[in-house]
Amino acid sequence: MFRLNGQEYLVMVTPGVAAERYRFRIEVYEQSGEKKSSLLDTEFSLPDKNSAVFGFENTALKPYFISLRVEHWSDDPSVAGGGVVRGVPSPPIQRFDEAGQRIKPPKLVREVQPVYPKEAAKAGVQGIVILEATTDTYGRVANVKVLRSIPLLDQAAVDALKQWVYEPMVIDGKPHPVVFTVTMRFNLDDMKKPVVGGVVGGVVGGVQGGIESGVEGGVQGEVLGGVQGGIEGGVVGGVRGVQADKPFEGNAVRAVGKVQPPKLVKMVNPVYPEIARQGRVEGVVILEAMADEQGNVVDARILRSIKVLDQAAIDAVKQWKYEPMIIDGKAHKVVFTVTVRFVLDEGIKKDVIKKFAAGAVRVEGEIKPPKLVREVQPVYPEIARQAGVQGTVILAVKTDESGKVVDTVVLRSIPLLDQAAIDAVRQWVYEPFVRDGKAVPVVFNVTVRFQLE
């Protein structure tokens, strides 16, 4: 935790869900009184001798950057939490007393594995719960605080940790309370028991800290509010080899090759299942849909599944409506793929874009964006080129009455490319947006693609 420009932030780097040597997860939170806001939550790979740079905006839209690299790797699998944690940089956090003597974490003498909650397993919830444990002078865990929360798994982690026993922390012949952190990884693979480990520190005197109930709101940094309801047309041609034994298309035309998916004319957003929201489950469900001759979706099946989200995606897509597929003057049934993205969002970025769009018309629904008349290509940053960074930056853009870009907000960030995208888009010019015979400011999204040759 640290303070910067009068604001308090918490940065946590932990092993990723996939137990790989180079795989990590980084989370950044901003805390103002009792309010906690998630600013960044992503997994990444960090090879030897390379750095990873992450950018995020605080709730005031001020950008910051964090650079991470590995100083040293240790292949010793044992840590004082009593388990095995792969991919944890060594040495662990070191603490010192007032005399400058290193305080070693207590040795675990009794460990109880957490019981995987049936509700979490059914919902497909897995991940890492980070806890802060305080032992008494006898080495018993007297208090537990959740630092990083997965609501459906927290209680199981707390219940297990409260049964752990450590050797007493003895300094100058006198036992002391001690505080340290423990990580518990819950992994559904093969229904194995959760892997338990520890990122161990140790503070004499029972100092309390951390965030008691985790941070709600899920992952920030995706396209604003997610692409709720999917991407029109989806992935052309579908994903082969999935449910191939089940006849689906019958006499319908498959949208593949030169046959383009039909145009979406009515979309219904999926209802986020409460169990998925509590478990912080999010991601993309890919479906194959069949529309009849009138463009109504009459059937849908899952190609890429997130169990607890599948039914919500199907229920929504079956209410969508498309333009009829006309071939040689005749309407046909058509089969195509669609994607439905579920992203948790507590409204932080929605509030930001609402303020950003104040006084302007927002392009949504049947309102079309203005026509681009002058485009300036972005300059590829040399540091991004050397790092092999490429991808798509998505910006919210505001134009004035003359069609000039006057402001931008990053919706999907690639830190090393964001500024180049902003600098280019601010030079773009559009046709004036006219409403009721009058030119008005307008807000819409643009994508800037960076691709290395």
CSV table of C-alpha atoms in Angstrom, one decimal:
chain,number,residue,atom,x,y,z
A,1,MET,CA,0.0,0.0,0.0
A,2,PHE,CA,1.2,3.5,-0.7
A,3,ARG,CA,0.1,7.1,-1.0
A,4,LEU,CA,0.5,9.1,-4.1
A,5,ASN,CA,-0.7,12.7,-4.6
A,6,GLY,CA,-2.7,12.4,-1.5
A,7,GLN,CA,-4.5,9.2,-2.6
A,8,GLU,CA,-4.1,5.8,-1.1
A,9,TYR,CA,-3.5,2.8,-3.4
A,10,LEU,CA,-3.1,-1.0,-2.9
A,11,VAL,CA,-1.1,-3.0,-5.4
A,12,MET,CA,-1.1,-6.8,-5.2
A,13,VAL,CA,1.0,-9.2,-7.4
A,14,THR,CA,0.2,-12.8,-6.8
A,15,PRO,CA,0.6,-16.2,-8.6
A,16,GLY,CA,-1.9,-16.6,-11.4
A,17,VAL,CA,-4.7,-19.2,-11.4
A,18,ALA,CA,-2.6,-21.3,-13.7
A,19,ALA,CA,0.3,-22.6,-11.6
A,20,GLU,CA,3.1,-21.6,-13.9
A,21,ARG,CA,6.5,-20.2,-13.1
A,22,TYR,CA,6.1,-17.0,-15.0
A,23,ARG,CA,2.3,-16.4,-14.6
A,24,PHE,CA,1.1,-13.7,-12.2
A,25,ARG,CA,-1.9,-11.6,-11.5
A,26,ILE,CA,-1.7,-7.9,-10.7
A,27,GLU,CA,-4.5,-5.9,-9.0
A,28,VAL,CA,-4.6,-2.2,-8.2
A,29,TYR,CA,-7.2,-0.6,-5.9
A,30,GLU,CA,-7.9,3.0,-4.8
A,31,GLN,CA,-9.3,3.6,-1.4
A,32,SER,CA,-11.1,6.7,-0.2
A,33,GLY,CA,-12.5,6.3,3.3
A,34,GLU,CA,-14.8,3.2,3.2
A,35,LYS,CA,-15.0,3.2,-0.6
A,36,LYS,CA,-12.7,0.8,-2.5
A,37,SER,CA,-12.4,1.0,-6.3
A,38,SER,CA,-10.8,-1.6,-8.6
A,39,LEU,CA,-8.5,0.1,-11.1
A,40,LEU,CA,-6.7,-2.8,-12.7
A,41,ASP,CA,-7.1,-6.6,-12.5
A,42,THR,CA,-5.3,-8.8,-15.0
A,43,GLU,CA,-3.1,-11.9,-15.4
A,44,PHE,CA,0.2,-11.7,-17.2
A,45,SER,CA,3.4,-13.6,-18.0
A,46,LEU,CA,6.8,-12.2,-16.9
A,47,PRO,CA,9.8,-14.0,-18.4
A,48,ASP,CA,13.3,-13.7,-17.0
A,49,LYS,CA,15.1,-10.4,-17.8
A,50,ASN,CA,12.0,-8.8,-19.3
A,51,SER,CA,9.8,-6.1,-17.7
A,52,ALA,CA,6.0,-5.7,-17.9
A,53,VAL,CA,4.5,-2.2,-17.9
A,54,PHE,CA,0.9,-1.7,-16.8
A,55,GLY,CA,-1.2,1.5,-17.1
A,56,PHE,CA,-4.3,2.4,-15.2
A,57,GLU,CA,-6.4,5.4,-14.5
A,58,ASN,CA,-7.6,6.4,-11.1
A,59,THR,CA,-11.2,7.4,-10.5
A,60,ALA,CA,-10.3,11.0,-11.4
A,61,LEU,CA,-9.0,9.7,-14.8
A,62,LYS,CA,-5.4,10.5,-14.0
A,63,PRO,CA,-3.1,7.9,-15.6
A,64,TYR,CA,-0.3,6.0,-13.8
A,65,PHE,CA,2.1,3.3,-14.9
A,66,ILE,CA,3.7,0.4,-13.0
A,67,SER,CA,6.8,-1.5,-14.2
A,68,LEU,CA,7.5,-5.0,-12.9
A,69,ARG,CA,10.4,-7.4,-13.4
A,70,VAL,CA,11.9,-10.5,-11.8
A,71,GLU,CA,15.0,-9.9,-9.6
A,72,HIS,CA,15.5,-13.5,-8.7
A,73,TRP,CA,13.8,-16.9,-9.0
A,74,SER,CA,13.8,-19.6,-6.4
A,75,ASP,CA,12.9,-23.3,-7.1
A,76,ASP,CA,12.4,-24.0,-3.4
A,77,PRO,CA,8.7,-25.0,-3.3
A,78,SER,CA,8.3,-24.6,0.4
A,79,VAL,CA,7.1,-21.4,2.0
A,80,ALA,CA,6.0,-20.7,5.6
A,81,GLY,CA,2.4,-21.1,4.7
A,82,GLY,CA,2.9,-24.9,4.7
A,83,GLY,CA,2.0,-25.4,1.0
A,84,VAL,CA,3.5,-25.2,-2.5
A,85,VAL,CA,3.3,-22.0,-4.4
A,86,ARG,CA,4.8,-22.0,-7.9
A,87,GLY,CA,6.0,-18.8,-9.6
A,88,VAL,CA,6.5,-16.8,-6.4
A,89,PRO,CA,9.6,-14.5,-6.7
A,90,SER,CA,12.2,-15.1,-3.9
A,91,PRO,CA,13.3,-13.9,-1.4
A,92,PRO,CA,10.0,-13.2,0.4
A,93,ILE,CA,9.2,-9.9,2.0
A,94,GLN,CA,11.6,-9.2,4.8
A,95,ARG,CA,10.7,-7.5,8.0
A,96,PHE,CA,13.1,-6.1,10.7
A,97,ASP,CA,12.7,-5.1,14.3
A,98,GLU,CA,13.8,-1.8,15.8
A,99,ALA,CA,17.3,-3.2,16.3
A,100,GLY,CA,17.6,-4.1,12.7
A,101,GLN,CA,17.3,-7.8,13.3
A,102,ARG,CA,15.5,-9.8,10.6
A,103,ILE,CA,12.1,-11.1,11.7
A,104,LYS,CA,11.5,-14.6,10.3
A,105,PRO,CA,8.0,-15.8,9.7
A,106,PRO,CA,6.7,-18.4,12.1
A,107,LYS,CA,6.9,-22.1,11.3
A,108,LEU,CA,3.6,-23.8,10.5
A,109,VAL,CA,3.1,-26.9,12.7
A,110,ARG,CA,-0.6,-27.7,12.0
A,111,GLU,CA,-2.4,-27.1,8.7
A,112,VAL,CA,-6.0,-27.8,7.8
A,113,GLN,CA,-7.0,-27.7,4.1
A,114,PRO,CA,-10.1,-25.7,3.2
A,115,VAL,CA,-13.2,-27.5,2.0
A,116,TYR,CA,-14.2,-26.5,-1.5
A,117,PRO,CA,-17.7,-25.0,-1.2
A,118,LYS,CA,-20.2,-27.0,-3.3
A,119,GLU,CA,-21.9,-23.7,-4.5
A,120,ALA,CA,-18.6,-22.4,-5.7
A,121,ALA,CA,-17.7,-25.6,-7.5
A,122,LYS,CA,-21.1,-25.7,-9.2
A,123,ALA,CA,-20.6,-22.2,-10.3
A,124,GLY,CA,-17.2,-22.9,-11.7
A,125,VAL,CA,-15.6,-20.4,-9.3
A,126,GLN,CA,-11.9,-20.7,-8.7
A,127,GLY,CA,-9.0,-18.4,-7.9
A,128,ILE,CA,-6.8,-17.0,-5.1
A,129,VAL,CA,-8.0,-15.7,-1.7
A,130,ILE,CA,-5.4,-13.7,0.1
A,131,LEU,CA,-5.8,-13.4,3.9
A,132,GLU,CA,-4.0,-11.7,6.7
A,133,ALA,CA,-3.5,-13.9,9.8
A,134,THR,CA,-2.7,-12.7,13.3
A,135,THR,CA,-1.4,-15.3,15.8
A,136,ASP,CA,-1.4,-15.0,19.6
A,137,THR,CA,1.6,-15.6,21.8
A,138,TYR,CA,0.9,-19.4,21.6
A,139,GLY,CA,1.1,-19.5,17.8
A,140,ARG,CA,-2.7,-20.0,17.4
A,141,VAL,CA,-4.4,-18.0,14.7
A,142,ALA,CA,-6.5,-15.5,16.6
A,143,ASN,CA,-7.7,-13.2,13.9
A,144,VAL,CA,-8.2,-13.5,10.1
A,145,LYS,CA,-8.8,-10.7,7.7
A,146,VAL,CA,-9.6,-11.1,3.9
A,147,LEU,CA,-7.3,-8.9,1.8
A,148,ARG,CA,-8.4,-10.2,-1.6
A,149,SER,CA,-11.9,-11.5,-1.8
A,150,ILE,CA,-13.7,-14.2,-3.8
A,151,PRO,CA,-17.1,-14.1,-2.0
A,152,LEU,CA,-18.0,-17.7,-2.6
A,153,LEU,CA,-14.6,-18.9,-1.4
A,154,ASP,CA,-13.8,-16.5,1.4
A,155,GLN,CA,-15.5,-18.3,4.3
A,156,ALA,CA,-13.9,-21.6,3.4
A,157,ALA,CA,-10.5,-20.0,3.4
A,158,VAL,CA,-11.1,-18.2,6.7
A,159,ASP,CA,-12.5,-21.4,8.4
A,160,ALA,CA,-9.5,-23.4,7.4
A,161,LEU,CA,-6.9,-20.7,8.4
A,162,LYS,CA,-8.5,-20.3,11.8
A,163,GLN,CA,-7.5,-23.9,12.6
A,164,TRP,CA,-3.8,-23.5,11.7
A,165,VAL,CA,-1.2,-23.4,14.4
A,166,TYR,CA,2.3,-21.9,14.2
A,167,GLU,CA,5.3,-22.0,16.5
A,168,PRO,CA,5.2,-19.0,18.8
A,169,MET,CA,7.1,-16.0,17.7
A,170,VAL,CA,9.9,-15.5,20.3
A,171,ILE,CA,12.0,-12.4,20.4
A,172,ASP,CA,14.5,-11.8,23.2
A,173,GLY,CA,13.0,-14.8,25.0
A,174,LYS,CA,9.5,-13.4,25.0
A,175,PRO,CA,6.6,-14.6,22.8
A,176,HIS,CA,4.9,-12.0,20.6
A,177,PRO,CA,1.8,-11.9,18.4
A,178,VAL,CA,2.7,-11.8,14.7
A,179,VAL,CA,0.9,-10.7,11.5
A,180,PHE,CA,1.6,-12.2,8.1
A,181,THR,CA,-0.3,-13.0,4.8
A,182,VAL,CA,-1.4,-16.4,3.5
A,183,THR,CA,-2.6,-17.2,0.0
A,184,MET,CA,-5.1,-20.0,-0.7
A,185,ARG,CA,-5.5,-21.1,-4.3
A,186,PHE,CA,-8.8,-22.9,-5.2
A,187,ASN,CA,-8.5,-24.8,-8.4
A,188,LEU,CA,-11.2,-26.9,-10.0
A,189,ASP,CA,-8.9,-28.9,-12.2
A,190,ASP,CA,-9.6,-32.6,-11.7
A,191,MET,CA,-11.3,-31.6,-8.5
A,192,LYS,CA,-8.0,-31.5,-6.7
A,193,LYS,CA,-7.8,-30.0,-3.2
A,194,PRO,CA,-7.0,-26.3,-3.1
A,195,VAL,CA,-3.3,-25.5,-3.1
A,196,VAL,CA,-2.4,-23.5,0.0
A,197,GLY,CA,0.6,-21.3,0.3
A,198,GLY,CA,1.9,-18.1,1.8
A,199,VAL,CA,3.4,-14.8,0.8
A,200,VAL,CA,5.0,-14.3,4.2
A,201,GLY,CA,6.0,-11.1,6.0
A,202,GLY,CA,5.6,-10.7,9.7
A,203,VAL,CA,5.1,-7.7,11.9
A,204,VAL,CA,5.8,-8.0,15.6
A,205,GLY,CA,3.0,-6.6,17.9
A,206,GLY,CA,-0.1,-7.7,16.0
A,207,VAL,CA,-0.3,-4.8,13.5
A,208,GLN,CA,-3.6,-4.9,11.6
A,209,GLY,CA,-4.0,-3.9,8.0
A,210,GLY,CA,-5.4,-5.0,4.6
A,211,ILE,CA,-8.9,-4.6,3.1
A,212,GLU,CA,-11.4,-6.4,5.2
A,213,SER,CA,-13.9,-7.6,2.6
A,214,GLY,CA,-12.0,-7.5,-0.6
A,215,VAL,CA,-13.0,-5.3,-3.5
A,216,GLU,CA,-16.3,-5.6,-5.3
A,217,GLY,CA,-16.8,-4.7,-8.9
A,218,GLY,CA,-14.7,-7.1,-10.8
A,219,VAL,CA,-12.2,-6.3,-13.5
A,220,GLN,CA,-11.9,-2.8,-14.9
A,221,GLY,CA,-10.1,-1.9,-18.1
A,222,GLU,CA,-12.3,-3.7,-20.6
A,223,VAL,CA,-14.5,-1.9,-23.1
A,224,LEU,CA,-16.8,0.3,-21.0
A,225,GLY,CA,-19.5,-1.8,-19.3
A,226,GLY,CA,-18.4,-4.9,-21.3
A,227,VAL,CA,-19.8,-5.6,-24.7
A,228,GLN,CA,-23.0,-6.6,-23.2
A,229,GLY,CA,-25.0,-8.6,-25.6
A,230,GLY,CA,-22.1,-9.5,-27.8
A,231,ILE,CA,-20.5,-8.5,-31.0
A,232,GLU,CA,-22.7,-8.3,-34.0
A,233,GLY,CA,-22.3,-11.4,-36.2
A,234,GLY,CA,-19.7,-13.0,-33.9
A,235,VAL,CA,-16.9,-15.2,-35.3
A,236,VAL,CA,-17.7,-16.0,-38.9
A,237,GLY,CA,-17.9,-19.7,-39.5
A,238,GLY,CA,-18.1,-20.7,-35.9
A,239,VAL,CA,-15.8,-23.0,-34.0
A,240,ARG,CA,-15.5,-26.4,-35.6
A,241,GLY,CA,-15.5,-29.6,-33.7
A,242,VAL,CA,-17.8,-28.6,-30.9
A,243,GLN,CA,-21.0,-30.6,-30.5
A,244,ALA,CA,-20.3,-32.0,-33.9
A,245,ASP,CA,-22.4,-35.1,-33.2
A,246,LYS,CA,-25.6,-33.0,-32.8
A,247,PRO,CA,-27.4,-31.9,-36.0
A,248,PHE,CA,-28.0,-28.3,-35.8
A,249,GLU,CA,-28.3,-26.4,-39.0
A,250,GLY,CA,-30.5,-28.8,-41.0
A,251,ASN,CA,-31.4,-27.0,-44.2
A,252,ALA,CA,-30.2,-23.6,-43.0
A,253,VAL,CA,-27.4,-21.6,-44.7
A,254,ARG,CA,-24.2,-21.4,-42.7
A,255,ALA,CA,-22.6,-17.9,-42.6
A,256,VAL,CA,-19.1,-18.8,-43.6
A,257,GLY,CA,-16.8,-17.5,-46.3
A,258,LYS,CA,-18.5,-15.1,-48.6
A,259,VAL,CA,-21.8,-15.6,-46.8
A,260,GLN,CA,-21.9,-12.8,-44.2
A,261,PRO,CA,-23.9,-13.1,-41.0
A,262,PRO,CA,-27.2,-11.2,-41.0
A,263,LYS,CA,-27.4,-7.7,-39.5
A,264,LEU,CA,-28.6,-7.4,-35.9
A,265,VAL,CA,-31.7,-5.2,-35.6
A,266,LYS,CA,-32.8,-5.9,-32.0
A,267,MET,CA,-30.6,-6.9,-29.1
A,268,VAL,CA,-31.5,-7.8,-25.5
A,269,ASN,CA,-28.8,-7.6,-22.9
A,270,PRO,CA,-28.3,-10.8,-20.8
A,271,VAL,CA,-29.3,-10.8,-17.1
A,272,TYR,CA,-26.2,-11.3,-15.0
A,273,PRO,CA,-26.8,-14.4,-12.8
A,274,GLU,CA,-26.5,-13.5,-9.1
A,275,ILE,CA,-24.4,-16.5,-8.3
A,276,ALA,CA,-21.9,-15.5,-11.0
A,277,ARG,CA,-21.9,-11.9,-9.7
A,278,GLN,CA,-21.2,-13.1,-6.2
A,279,GLY,CA,-18.5,-15.4,-7.4
A,280,ARG,CA,-17.0,-12.7,-9.6
A,281,VAL,CA,-17.3,-14.9,-12.6
A,282,GLU,CA,-17.0,-13.1,-16.0
A,283,GLY,CA,-15.8,-13.8,-19.5
A,284,VAL,CA,-17.0,-14.5,-23.0
A,285,VAL,CA,-19.6,-17.1,-24.0
A,286,ILE,CA,-19.6,-18.1,-27.7
A,287,LEU,CA,-22.8,-19.5,-29.1
A,288,GLU,CA,-24.0,-20.7,-32.5
A,289,ALA,CA,-27.4,-19.2,-33.3
A,290,MET,CA,-30.1,-20.1,-35.9
A,291,ALA,CA,-32.4,-17.4,-37.3
A,292,ASP,CA,-35.5,-18.3,-39.2
A,293,GLU,CA,-36.7,-16.7,-42.5
A,294,GLN,CA,-38.0,-13.7,-40.6
A,295,GLY,CA,-34.7,-13.2,-38.7
A,296,ASN,CA,-35.9,-14.5,-35.3
A,297,VAL,CA,-33.5,-16.6,-33.4
A,298,VAL,CA,-35.1,-20.0,-33.0
A,299,ASP,CA,-32.3,-22.0,-31.6
A,300,ALA,CA,-28.9,-21.5,-30.0
A,301,ARG,CA,-26.2,-23.8,-28.6
A,302,ILE,CA,-23.0,-23.2,-26.7
A,303,LEU,CA,-19.6,-23.4,-28.5
A,304,ARG,CA,-17.4,-22.0,-25.7
A,305,SER,CA,-18.9,-22.4,-22.2
A,306,ILE,CA,-18.7,-20.6,-18.9
A,307,LYS,CA,-21.1,-22.9,-17.0
A,308,VAL,CA,-22.7,-20.4,-14.7
A,309,LEU,CA,-23.2,-17.8,-17.6
A,310,ASP,CA,-24.3,-20.1,-20.4
A,311,GLN,CA,-28.1,-20.0,-19.8
A,312,ALA,CA,-28.2,-16.3,-19.4
A,313,ALA,CA,-26.4,-15.9,-22.7
A,314,ILE,CA,-28.8,-18.3,-24.4
A,315,ASP,CA,-31.9,-16.6,-22.9
A,316,ALA,CA,-30.7,-13.3,-24.2
A,317,VAL,CA,-29.7,-14.4,-27.7
A,318,LYS,CA,-33.0,-16.1,-28.3
A,319,GLN,CA,-34.7,-12.7,-28.0
A,320,TRP,CA,-32.4,-11.1,-30.6
A,321,LYS,CA,-33.7,-10.3,-34.1
A,322,TYR,CA,-31.8,-10.0,-37.3
A,323,GLU,CA,-32.6,-8.9,-40.9
A,324,PRO,CA,-33.8,-11.9,-43.0
A,325,MET,CA,-31.1,-13.7,-44.9
A,326,ILE,CA,-31.9,-13.2,-48.6
A,327,ILE,CA,-30.2,-15.4,-51.2
A,328,ASP,CA,-31.3,-15.3,-54.8
A,329,GLY,CA,-34.4,-13.3,-53.8
A,330,LYS,CA,-35.5,-15.9,-51.3
A,331,ALA,CA,-35.4,-15.8,-47.4
A,332,HIS,CA,-33.4,-18.6,-45.8
A,333,LYS,CA,-32.7,-19.9,-42.3
A,334,VAL,CA,-29.1,-19.0,-41.4
A,335,VAL,CA,-26.6,-20.3,-38.8
A,336,PHE,CA,-23.9,-18.1,-37.4
A,337,THR,CA,-21.9,-17.4,-34.3
A,338,VAL,CA,-22.3,-14.7,-31.7
A,339,THR,CA,-20.3,-13.7,-28.6
A,340,VAL,CA,-21.8,-12.5,-25.3
A,341,ARG,CA,-19.3,-10.8,-23.0
A,342,PHE,CA,-20.1,-10.7,-19.2
A,343,VAL,CA,-18.1,-8.0,-17.4
A,344,LEU,CA,-18.7,-7.1,-13.8
A,345,ASP,CA,-19.0,-3.3,-13.3
A,346,GLU,CA,-20.1,-1.4,-10.3
A,347,GLY,CA,-20.7,1.7,-12.4
A,348,ILE,CA,-17.4,3.5,-11.8
A,349,LYS,CA,-16.6,3.8,-15.6
A,350,LYS,CA,-20.3,4.3,-16.4
A,351,ASP,CA,-20.2,7.4,-14.2
A,352,VAL,CA,-17.0,8.5,-15.9
A,353,ILE,CA,-18.4,8.2,-19.5
A,354,LYS,CA,-21.7,9.8,-18.3
A,355,LYS,CA,-19.7,12.9,-17.2
A,356,PHE,CA,-17.6,12.7,-20.4
A,357,ALA,CA,-20.7,12.7,-22.6
A,358,ALA,CA,-22.4,15.6,-20.8
A,359,GLY,CA,-23.8,18.1,-23.3
A,360,ALA,CA,-23.3,15.8,-26.3
A,361,VAL,CA,-25.3,13.2,-28.2
A,362,ARG,CA,-24.2,9.6,-27.5
A,363,VAL,CA,-24.0,7.3,-30.4
A,364,GLU,CA,-26.0,4.2,-29.4
A,365,GLY,CA,-28.9,2.2,-30.7
A,366,GLU,CA,-30.1,3.5,-34.1
A,367,ILE,CA,-27.9,6.7,-33.8
A,368,LYS,CA,-25.0,6.3,-36.2
A,369,PRO,CA,-21.5,7.9,-35.7
A,370,PRO,CA,-20.5,10.7,-38.0
A,371,LYS,CA,-18.4,10.1,-41.2
A,372,LEU,CA,-14.7,10.4,-40.9
A,373,VAL,CA,-13.2,12.9,-43.4
A,374,ARG,CA,-9.6,13.2,-42.1
A,375,GLU,CA,-7.6,10.4,-40.5
A,376,VAL,CA,-4.0,10.6,-39.2
A,377,GLN,CA,-2.2,7.3,-38.6
A,378,PRO,CA,-0.7,6.8,-35.2
A,379,VAL,CA,3.1,6.8,-34.8
A,380,TYR,CA,4.1,3.4,-33.4
A,381,PRO,CA,6.1,4.0,-30.2
A,382,GLU,CA,9.6,2.6,-30.4
A,383,ILE,CA,9.5,1.1,-26.9
A,384,ALA,CA,6.3,-0.8,-27.9
A,385,ARG,CA,7.9,-2.0,-31.1
A,386,GLN,CA,11.0,-3.2,-29.3
A,387,ALA,CA,8.8,-5.0,-26.7
A,388,GLY,CA,6.7,-6.6,-29.5
A,389,VAL,CA,3.5,-5.0,-28.1
A,390,GLN,CA,0.5,-4.8,-30.5
A,391,GLY,CA,-3.3,-4.9,-30.3
A,392,THR,CA,-6.3,-2.6,-30.4
A,393,VAL,CA,-6.9,0.5,-28.2
A,394,ILE,CA,-10.5,1.6,-27.9
A,395,LEU,CA,-11.3,5.2,-27.2
A,396,ALA,CA,-14.4,7.2,-26.4
A,397,VAL,CA,-14.3,10.3,-28.6
A,398,LYS,CA,-16.1,13.6,-28.4
A,399,THR,CA,-16.3,15.9,-31.4
A,400,ASP,CA,-17.5,19.5,-31.4
A,401,GLU,CA,-20.1,21.2,-33.7
A,402,SER,CA,-17.5,21.4,-36.5
A,403,GLY,CA,-16.5,17.7,-36.3
A,404,LYS,CA,-13.1,18.2,-34.7
A,405,VAL,CA,-12.1,15.8,-31.9
A,406,VAL,CA,-11.9,17.8,-28.7
A,407,ASP,CA,-11.6,15.1,-26.1
A,408,THR,CA,-10.9,11.3,-25.6
A,409,VAL,CA,-11.2,8.7,-22.9
A,410,VAL,CA,-9.4,5.3,-23.0
A,411,LEU,CA,-11.9,2.4,-22.8
A,412,ARG,CA,-9.6,-0.5,-23.6
A,413,SER,CA,-6.0,0.2,-22.7
A,414,ILE,CA,-2.7,-1.1,-24.0
A,415,PRO,CA,-0.4,1.1,-21.8
A,416,LEU,CA,2.5,1.5,-24.3
A,417,LEU,CA,0.1,2.3,-27.1
A,418,ASP,CA,-2.5,4.5,-25.5
A,419,GLN,CA,-0.9,7.9,-25.9
A,420,ALA,CA,0.0,7.2,-29.6
A,421,ALA,CA,-3.7,6.4,-30.2
A,422,ILE,CA,-4.9,9.5,-28.4
A,423,ASP,CA,-2.4,11.8,-30.2
A,424,ALA,CA,-3.5,10.4,-33.6
A,425,VAL,CA,-7.3,10.5,-32.9
A,426,ARG,CA,-7.1,14.1,-31.6
A,427,GLN,CA,-6.1,15.1,-35.2
A,428,TRP,CA,-9.0,13.3,-36.8
A,429,VAL,CA,-11.9,15.3,-38.3
A,430,TYR,CA,-15.5,14.2,-38.9
A,431,GLU,CA,-18.5,15.5,-40.7
A,432,PRO,CA,-20.5,17.7,-38.3
A,433,PHE,CA,-23.2,15.7,-36.5
A,434,VAL,CA,-26.6,17.3,-37.3
A,435,ARG,CA,-29.7,16.8,-35.2
A,436,ASP,CA,-32.9,18.6,-35.8
A,437,GLY,CA,-31.2,20.7,-38.3
A,438,LYS,CA,-28.5,21.9,-35.9
A,439,ALA,CA,-24.8,20.8,-35.5
A,440,VAL,CA,-24.2,19.4,-32.0
A,441,PRO,CA,-21.3,17.7,-30.2
A,442,VAL,CA,-21.4,13.9,-30.3
A,443,VAL,CA,-19.7,11.1,-28.4
A,444,PHE,CA,-18.9,7.7,-29.9
A,445,ASN,CA,-16.2,4.9,-29.8
A,446,VAL,CA,-13.3,4.4,-32.2
A,447,THR,CA,-10.8,1.6,-32.4
A,448,VAL,CA,-7.1,2.1,-33.2
A,449,ARG,CA,-5.3,-1.0,-34.2
A,450,PHE,CA,-1.5,-1.4,-33.8
A,451,GLN,CA,0.0,-4.3,-35.7
A,452,LEU,CA,3.7,-5.1,-36.1
A,453,GLU,CA,4.8,-6.2,-39.6
